Amino acid sequence: MKNTPIQLHVVTRIVAFIILIFSIFLFFAGHNNPGGGFIGGLMTASALVLLYLSFDLKTIKRVLPFDYAYVIGAGLLLATLTGVAGMFFGFPYLTQFFEYFQLPILGETELTTALPFDLGIYLVVVGFTLLVILTVAEDDS
Amino acid sequence: MSTLHIIPLAPFLFAFLIPLFYKKFRHIHTGWFVLPLPLIIFIYLLQFLPLGGTAFQPVEVTVAWVASLGIDFTVYLDGLSLLFALLISGIGTLVVLYSIYYIANKRDEPLNNFYVYLLMFMGAMLGVVLSDNLIVLYVFWELTSLSSALLIGYWYHKERSRYGAQKSMLITVTGGFAMLAGFTLLYLMTGTFSVQEIIAMSDQIAASPYFVPAMILVLAGAFTKSAQFPFHIWLPDAMEAPTPVSAYLHSATMVKAGIYLVARLTPLFGGQAEWFWIVTGFGLLTLLWGSVSAVRQKDLKGILAFSTVSQLGLIMSLLGMGSAAFHYDVIDGESLYTVAILAAVFHLFNHATFKGSLFMVVGIIDHETGTRDIRKLGGLMAIMPVTFTISLIGVASMAGLPPFNGFLSKEIFFEGALNITTLDMFNVETLGFLIPVVAWIASVFTFVYSMMMFFQTFTGKHKPEELPKHAHEAPVGMLISPAVLGLMVIVFGLFPNMLAYTVIEPAMQSILPGLLGEGEQFYVNIYHWHGLNTELLMTMGVVLIGTALFLNFDKLQQTAFYLGERDPLNGAYDNGLTGLISGAQYVDGVQMTGKLRHYFTYMFVFLVAVLSYALIRTNAFAIDFANTAQISPYMFFIILALSLATIAVPFMTKRVPAIILVGIIGFLVALIFVVIRAPDLALTQLLVETVMVVLFLLVFYHLPELRKESFKPVFKWSNLLISLSVGAVVTITGLSAHAFSHGHDISPISDYFVENAYALAGGENIVNVILVDFRGLDTLLEVFVLGIVALGVVVLIKYKASGREEV
């Protein structure tokens, strides 16, 4: 390949990981600080868009062999089922619970059902953004 | 459910069996199976006739239908209903018999259709005259319109039949709707749909402001159905129907439904000047117009159609005149104005007999010679002697000659018209003299067309070369029905008092209730010879002038008046209909341009109009700067930059700079979120804007080669004006909403979230807690929206239809 943008590739490799890590941070920070599933998802999608922009579609597809339609489906399923869980114990749909646990390594940690719900949102947002952008980009007609 | 309920329903139920008979017994004419039904009904109804000379007692039976709305199927049988029901079933029997011989049982003749429609009509008509509930009456009323249109269009392959069916349908159904509105007003005034109960409250209705509207609306229904001027134009075109249908529907029964309604509601509306003048005036106008138009016709059925119009007008005007009896009458047993009602009832009966027989006779002539054109016919007297005899009776009765029943009813008509001039109210003093004059002129024309019809057909020279068929006398079966009706014309002409006690008196009692004391009844005595009075002189004048006019018929034939056969009002109807269609198409074409920008204009203009009307109406132009926040210094710069970027967007002539500007606006909005301390919003806005710009660029890059063109916004003052007004209205709405919210004590719900976010949901980020916990359902569904959008994009782009697949 002629004119391979070496600098771009190198920088992308580093930056993309930083963005990904930041996006995961945002996702987990959501409950107590700015962030959450939506922002985290968008940030992850941005990192992946950056990868797609600097490398060609085929390469990234080989590295990340996801069908984003399934990612959306998984996210929706997760978010929907989180709400259903509480119903088995007689609570209204989408009732969220939280409790503090003493976990190894992490110490006292708050575990909440809002997290899988947020994860569902995260997955849908990632899937949505990439599916739309890739579909439009791949359209060569 | 009593036997009386079965009478109107039986024809409908029986109609279900007709296709079975038609298919199973193909070689027997289907009409034979139909024939017993009206005969049984007729015989059953005969037993209600008061033969003992006692007053008729009405019968009332009720079956609940929609009880919660006060709609009950109440059958009310009094003198008036009985008269009509007897006419319907009696003439129905004769018409079915006649149709068996008239419509041949050919392979491709849809006899099953004919008899199903006919039975439908018969049942509907019986329902109209028997039901006491206005809504049930309306249902049957519309069923008569429907079945009548079906019968007119029986030979649907003929264009004229379809035209006639459509015309009659449009006119009668329009009237029917008006009538329904009138009935609704009556219900509003009284709270009941029962005719008898409404009549009992007639004083209360007369005082109501709805009285005149209700009356006019109900009359619109009656006038369209009974072919009163100017709604009569459907009747001549309905002559495309088979002749039995014309004889049954358009002479004896359906066209009298309006007469029935007017007679039935006379106790309700009668006694008021409006009713008197509208009914009498339209009746007389129809009488004159119909008789004058009939003279111009060359088609025998055309003459009969206009003749029917004119005779219906006569009956209608008599009902109008008779309503005066409600005011003050029966002074010392001398009933002056009830005579008009007597004439109406008597002529109603007479008209049904002679017009029915005349239609059947015309059908025979048509059937045996192949034409109905009076210019081609002639000299049939010797060829068709029986037909000739029946015609002579019918025509003489129609013209009002003694000793037939038409003479008697015409005499009483003149008497009623003369009596009414003595009425010293309703402004009759000024215009009343016109009533007998118009009646007399119309009678002259009636005499002329009767003569015309008779002499042109039966006398003169026989012209076999002009006739499509070899003329000969009709089969006996076809002659039975007109002969029976002709016989009735003679019998009731010679012995009219047979009808007086049995039919006319009870009917008068129903039309004019409350005028007689308990146990009294009308005493009707009809004589041929009253002595040499004004009425007899008028009849002699009619005969003399009519004969003179007819003798000069050759001269009349040359005039333009005679040549213009079509009713001039047809032009109004045809132009009105085509105008309605082309007008609707024009409006549609102007408004529905198919251009999105026009529809946006409509929507925005509508939005601005509604919002500004609401603002003005509630006087909401309040601006209140209390409770507004301090504006930070950054905000000024951000807003300034934002405004500049926004204003610049419409001036961009290339797409890419426009996208970039939109991106800038998005980032500035994110900055605003930062300033107003909404970190989650700011983050989301930044990221969404980034992704959107990428998407925009991708999409624009993919715009097809051919359509690629530089982006030049078209400037229009109207667009500017609309945009500015939308902005202004929305801004004012926002400002006034702020001002008004300040005036009311509304505490924001956010306090609850601030207090409980950590305690209840274990989170410190209130925005996130609201999104996933307090209002999780919204978030879930928004995520679903995202999923659907993504799938939509995939489907649109990857699975583009090539346009060749079968859907």
mmCIF file with all atom_site columns, N, CA and C in Angstrom, chain B residues 535-571:
data_model
loop_
_atom_site.group_PDB
_atom_site.id
_atom_site.type_symbol
_atom_site.label_atom_id
_atom_site.label_alt_id
_atom_site.label_comp_id
_atom_site.label_asym_id
_atom_site.label_entity_id
_atom_site.label_seq_id
_atom_site.pdbx_PDB_ins_code
_atom_site.Cartn_x
_atom_site.Cartn_y
_atom_site.Cartn_z
_atom_site.occupancy
_atom_site.B_iso_or_equiv
_atom_site.pdbx_formal_charge
_atom_site.auth_seq_id
_atom_site.auth_comp_id
_atom_site.auth_asym_id
_atom_site.auth_atom_id
_atom_site.pdbx_PDB_model_num
ATOM 1   N N  . GLU B 1 535 ? -117.844 24.912 -8.119  1.00 0.00 ? 535 GLU B N  1
ATOM 2   C CA . GLU B 1 535 ? -116.936 23.822 -8.464  1.00 0.00 ? 535 GLU B CA 1
ATOM 3   C C  . GLU B 1 535 ? -117.311 23.191 -9.796  1.00 0.00 ? 535 GLU B C  1
ATOM 4   N N  . LEU B 1 536 ? -118.610 22.983 -9.998  1.00 0.00 ? 536 LEU B N  1
ATOM 5   C CA . LEU B 1 536 ? -119.055 22.341 -11.232 1.00 0.00 ? 536 LEU B CA 1
ATOM 6   C C  . LEU B 1 536 ? -118.777 23.256 -12.422 1.00 0.00 ? 536 LEU B C  1
ATOM 7   N N  . LEU B 1 537 ? -118.985 24.553 -12.217 1.00 0.00 ? 537 LEU B N  1
ATOM 8   C CA . LEU B 1 537 ? -118.688 25.509 -13.289 1.00 0.00 ? 537 LEU B CA 1
ATOM 9   C C  . LEU B 1 537 ? -117.204 25.481 -13.622 1.00 0.00 ? 537 LEU B C  1
ATOM 10  N N  . MET B 1 538 ? -116.388 25.376 -12.588 1.00 0.00 ? 538 MET B N  1
ATOM 11  C CA . MET B 1 538 ? -114.933 25.321 -12.817 1.00 0.00 ? 538 MET B CA 1
ATOM 12  C C  . MET B 1 538 ? -114.583 24.085 -13.629 1.00 0.00 ? 538 MET B C  1
ATOM 13  N N  . THR B 1 539 ? -115.173 22.925 -13.292 1.00 0.00 ? 539 THR B N  1
ATOM 14  C CA . THR B 1 539 ? -114.898 21.708 -14.034 1.00 0.00 ? 539 THR B CA 1
ATOM 15  C C  . THR B 1 539 ? -115.343 21.856 -15.487 1.00 0.00 ? 539 THR B C  1
ATOM 16  N N  . MET B 1 540 ? -116.489 22.488 -15.682 1.00 0.00 ? 540 MET B N  1
ATOM 17  C CA . MET B 1 540 ? -116.963 22.681 -17.053 1.00 0.00 ? 540 MET B CA 1
ATOM 18  C C  . MET B 1 540 ? -116.007 23.588 -17.816 1.00 0.00 ? 540 MET B C  1
ATOM 19  N N  . GLY B 1 541 ? -115.522 24.592 -17.127 1.00 0.00 ? 541 GLY B N  1
ATOM 20  C CA . GLY B 1 541 ? -114.527 25.474 -17.752 1.00 0.00 ? 541 GLY B CA 1
ATOM 21  C C  . GLY B 1 541 ? -113.281 24.700 -18.134 1.00 0.00 ? 541 GLY B C  1
ATOM 22  N N  . VAL B 1 542 ? -112.841 23.825 -17.254 1.00 0.00 ? 542 VAL B N  1
ATOM 23  C CA . VAL B 1 542 ? -111.651 23.009 -17.535 1.00 0.00 ? 542 VAL B CA 1
ATOM 24  C C  . VAL B 1 542 ? -111.864 22.199 -18.803 1.00 0.00 ? 542 VAL B C  1
ATOM 25  N N  . VAL B 1 543 ? -113.014 21.577 -18.893 1.00 0.00 ? 543 VAL B N  1
ATOM 26  C CA . VAL B 1 543 ? -113.295 20.727 -20.051 1.00 0.00 ? 543 VAL B CA 1
ATOM 27  C C  . VAL B 1 543 ? -113.325 21.570 -21.325 1.00 0.00 ? 543 VAL B C  1
ATOM 28  N N  . LEU B 1 544 ? -113.989 22.707 -21.266 1.00 0.00 ? 544 LEU B N  1
ATOM 29  C CA . LEU B 1 544 ? -114.120 23.546 -22.460 1.00 0.00 ? 544 LEU B CA 1
ATOM 30  C C  . LEU B 1 544 ? -112.773 24.070 -22.931 1.00 0.00 ? 544 LEU B C  1
ATOM 31  N N  . ILE B 1 545 ? -112.041 24.699 -22.005 1.00 0.00 ? 545 ILE B N  1
ATOM 32  C CA . ILE B 1 545 ? -110.767 25.304 -22.381 1.00 0.00 ? 545 ILE B CA 1
ATOM 33  C C  . ILE B 1 545 ? -109.784 24.214 -22.797 1.00 0.00 ? 545 ILE B C  1
ATOM 34  N N  . GLY B 1 546 ? -109.798 23.103 -22.044 1.00 0.00 ? 546 GLY B N  1
ATOM 35  C CA . GLY B 1 546 ? -108.904 21.991 -22.356 1.00 0.00 ? 546 GLY B CA 1
ATOM 36  C C  . GLY B 1 546 ? -109.157 21.449 -23.745 1.00 0.00 ? 546 GLY B C  1
ATOM 37  N N  . THR B 1 547 ? -110.425 21.253 -24.076 1.00 0.00 ? 547 THR B N  1
ATOM 38  C CA . THR B 1 547 ? -110.763 20.756 -25.409 1.00 0.00 ? 547 THR B CA 1
ATOM 39  C C  . THR B 1 547 ? -110.297 21.750 -26.470 1.00 0.00 ? 547 THR B C  1
ATOM 40  N N  . ALA B 1 548 ? -110.528 23.021 -26.197 1.00 0.00 ? 548 ALA B N  1
ATOM 41  C CA . ALA B 1 548 ? -110.125 24.041 -27.168 1.00 0.00 ? 548 ALA B CA 1
ATOM 42  C C  . ALA B 1 548 ? -108.614 23.989 -27.391 1.00 0.00 ? 548 ALA B C  1
ATOM 43  N N  . LEU B 1 549 ? -107.888 23.854 -26.318 1.00 0.00 ? 549 LEU B N  1
ATOM 44  C CA . LEU B 1 549 ? -106.417 23.785 -26.435 1.00 0.00 ? 549 LEU B CA 1
ATOM 45  C C  . LEU B 1 549 ? -106.010 22.551 -27.221 1.00 0.00 ? 549 LEU B C  1
ATOM 46  N N  . PHE B 1 550 ? -106.679 21.446 -26.921 1.00 0.00 ? 550 PHE B N  1
ATOM 47  C CA . PHE B 1 550 ? -106.288 20.211 -27.579 1.00 0.00 ? 550 PHE B CA 1
ATOM 48  C C  . PHE B 1 550 ? -106.633 20.241 -29.069 1.00 0.00 ? 550 PHE B C  1
ATOM 49  N N  . LEU B 1 551 ? -107.700 20.912 -29.414 1.00 0.00 ? 551 LEU B N  1
ATOM 50  C CA . LEU B 1 551 ? -108.058 20.992 -30.830 1.00 0.00 ? 551 LEU B CA 1
ATOM 51  C C  . LEU B 1 551 ? -107.008 21.776 -31.619 1.00 0.00 ? 551 LEU B C  1
ATOM 52  N N  . ASN B 1 552 ? -106.345 22.669 -30.921 1.00 0.00 ? 552 ASN B N  1
ATOM 53  C CA . ASN B 1 552 ? -105.269 23.416 -31.572 1.00 0.00 ? 552 ASN B CA 1
ATOM 54  C C  . ASN B 1 552 ? -103.913 22.768 -31.332 1.00 0.00 ? 552 ASN B C  1
ATOM 55  N N  . PHE B 1 553 ? -103.933 21.458 -31.128 1.00 0.00 ? 553 PHE B N  1
ATOM 56  C CA . PHE B 1 553 ? -102.710 20.753 -30.744 1.00 0.00 ? 553 PHE B CA 1
ATOM 57  C C  . PHE B 1 553 ? -101.645 20.845 -31.832 1.00 0.00 ? 553 PHE B C  1
ATOM 58  N N  . ASP B 1 554 ? -102.118 20.873 -33.115 1.00 0.00 ? 554 ASP B N  1
ATOM 59  C CA . ASP B 1 554 ? -101.149 20.956 -34.219 1.00 0.00 ? 554 ASP B CA 1
ATOM 60  C C  . ASP B 1 554 ? -100.323 22.231 -34.120 1.00 0.00 ? 554 ASP B C  1
ATOM 61  N N  . LYS B 1 555 ? -100.988 23.323 -33.747 1.00 0.00 ? 555 LYS B N  1
ATOM 62  C CA . LYS B 1 555 ? -100.268 24.591 -33.601 1.00 0.00 ? 555 LYS B CA 1
ATOM 63  C C  . LYS B 1 555 ? -99.310  24.526 -32.414 1.00 0.00 ? 555 LYS B C  1
ATOM 64  N N  . LEU B 1 556 ? -99.808  23.892 -31.343 1.00 0.00 ? 556 LEU B N  1
ATOM 65  C CA . LEU B 1 556 ? -98.989  23.781 -30.133 1.00 0.00 ? 556 LEU B CA 1
ATOM 66  C C  . LEU B 1 556 ? -97.706  23.007 -30.422 1.00 0.00 ? 556 LEU B C  1
ATOM 67  N N  . GLN B 1 557 ? -97.832  21.997 -31.257 1.00 0.00 ? 557 GLN B N  1
ATOM 68  C CA . GLN B 1 557 ? -96.676  21.157 -31.575 1.00 0.00 ? 557 GLN B CA 1
ATOM 69  C C  . GLN B 1 557 ? -95.547  21.941 -32.233 1.00 0.00 ? 557 GLN B C  1
ATOM 70  N N  . GLN B 1 558 ? -95.905  23.059 -32.875 1.00 0.00 ? 558 GLN B N  1
ATOM 71  C CA . GLN B 1 558 ? -94.877  23.819 -33.588 1.00 0.00 ? 558 GLN B CA 1
ATOM 72  C C  . GLN B 1 558 ? -94.083  24.721 -32.642 1.00 0.00 ? 558 GLN B C  1
ATOM 73  N N  . THR B 1 559 ? -94.659  24.981 -31.473 1.00 0.00 ? 559 THR B N  1
ATOM 74  C CA . THR B 1 559 ? -94.035  25.998 -30.611 1.00 0.00 ? 559 THR B CA 1
ATOM 75  C C  . THR B 1 559 ? -92.765  25.470 -29.935 1.00 0.00 ? 559 THR B C  1
ATOM 76  N N  . ALA B 1 560 ? -91.925  26.396 -29.585 1.00 0.00 ? 560 ALA B N  1
ATOM 77  C CA . ALA B 1 560 ? -90.675  26.047 -28.892 1.00 0.00 ? 560 ALA B CA 1
ATOM 78  C C  . ALA B 1 560 ? -90.981  25.417 -27.545 1.00 0.00 ? 560 ALA B C  1
ATOM 79  N N  . PHE B 1 561 ? -92.074  25.846 -26.978 1.00 0.00 ? 561 PHE B N  1
ATOM 80  C CA . PHE B 1 561 ? -92.482  25.336 -25.671 1.00 0.00 ? 561 PHE B CA 1
ATOM 81  C C  . PHE B 1 561 ? -92.665  23.819 -25.728 1.00 0.00 ? 561 PHE B C  1
ATOM 82  N N  . TYR B 1 562 ? -93.258  23.353 -26.813 1.00 0.00 ? 562 TYR B N  1
ATOM 83  C CA . TYR B 1 562 ? -93.531  21.928 -26.927 1.00 0.00 ? 562 TYR B CA 1
ATOM 84  C C  . TYR B 1 562 ? -92.265  21.143 -27.229 1.00 0.00 ? 562 TYR B C  1
ATOM 85  N N  . LEU B 1 563 ? -91.346  21.776 -27.960 1.00 0.00 ? 563 LEU B N  1
ATOM 86  C CA . LEU B 1 563 ? -90.171  21.028 -28.426 1.00 0.00 ? 563 LEU B CA 1
ATOM 87  C C  . LEU B 1 563 ? -89.164  20.778 -27.306 1.00 0.00 ? 563 LEU B C  1
ATOM 88  N N  . GLY B 1 564 ? -89.075  21.714 -26.375 1.00 0.00 ? 564 GLY B N  1
ATOM 89  C CA . GLY B 1 564 ? -88.121  21.518 -25.282 1.00 0.00 ? 564 GLY B CA 1
ATOM 90  C C  . GLY B 1 564 ? -88.652  20.502 -24.297 1.00 0.00 ? 564 GLY B C  1
ATOM 91  N N  . GLU B 1 565 ? -88.231  19.247 -24.477 1.00 0.00 ? 565 GLU B N  1
ATOM 92  C CA . GLU B 1 565 ? -88.855  18.179 -23.711 1.00 0.00 ? 565 GLU B CA 1
ATOM 93  C C  . GLU B 1 565 ? -88.292  18.077 -22.296 1.00 0.00 ? 565 GLU B C  1
ATOM 94  N N  . ARG B 1 566 ? -86.975  18.247 -22.185 1.00 0.00 ? 566 ARG B N  1
ATOM 95  C CA . ARG B 1 566 ? -86.329  18.081 -20.881 1.00 0.00 ? 566 ARG B CA 1
ATOM 96  C C  . ARG B 1 566 ? -86.717  19.207 -19.935 1.00 0.00 ? 566 ARG B C  1
ATOM 97  N N  . ASP B 1 567 ? -86.846  18.856 -18.715 1.00 0.00 ? 567 ASP B N  1
ATOM 98  C CA . ASP B 1 567 ? -87.144  19.859 -17.700 1.00 0.00 ? 567 ASP B CA 1
ATOM 99  C C  . ASP B 1 567 ? -85.936  20.786 -17.544 1.00 0.00 ? 567 ASP B C  1
ATOM 100 N N  . PRO B 1 568 ? -86.140  22.103 -17.597 1.00 0.00 ? 568 PRO B N  1
ATOM 101 C CA . PRO B 1 568 ? -84.980  22.998 -17.485 1.00 0.00 ? 568 PRO B CA 1
ATOM 102 C C  . PRO B 1 568 ? -84.199  22.828 -16.186 1.00 0.00 ? 568 PRO B C  1
ATOM 103 N N  . LEU B 1 569 ? -84.862  22.301 -15.168 1.00 0.00 ? 569 LEU B N  1
ATOM 104 C CA . LEU B 1 569 ? -84.155  22.151 -13.894 1.00 0.00 ? 569 LEU B CA 1
ATOM 105 C C  . LEU B 1 569 ? -83.103  21.050 -13.942 1.00 0.00 ? 569 LEU B C  1
ATOM 106 N N  . ASN B 1 570 ? -83.206  20.146 -14.938 1.00 0.00 ? 570 ASN B N  1
ATOM 107 C CA . ASN B 1 570 ? -82.185  19.116 -15.065 1.00 0.00 ? 570 ASN B CA 1
ATOM 108 C C  . ASN B 1 570 ? -80.817  19.722 -15.300 1.00 0.00 ? 570 ASN B C  1
ATOM 109 N N  . GLY B 1 571 ? -80.813  20.843 -16.050 1.00 0.00 ? 571 GLY B N  1
ATOM 110 C CA . GLY B 1 571 ? -79.546  21.528 -16.298 1.00 0.00 ? 571 GLY B CA 1
ATOM 111 C C  . GLY B 1 571 ? -78.895  21.933 -14.988 1.00 0.00 ? 571 GLY B C  1
#
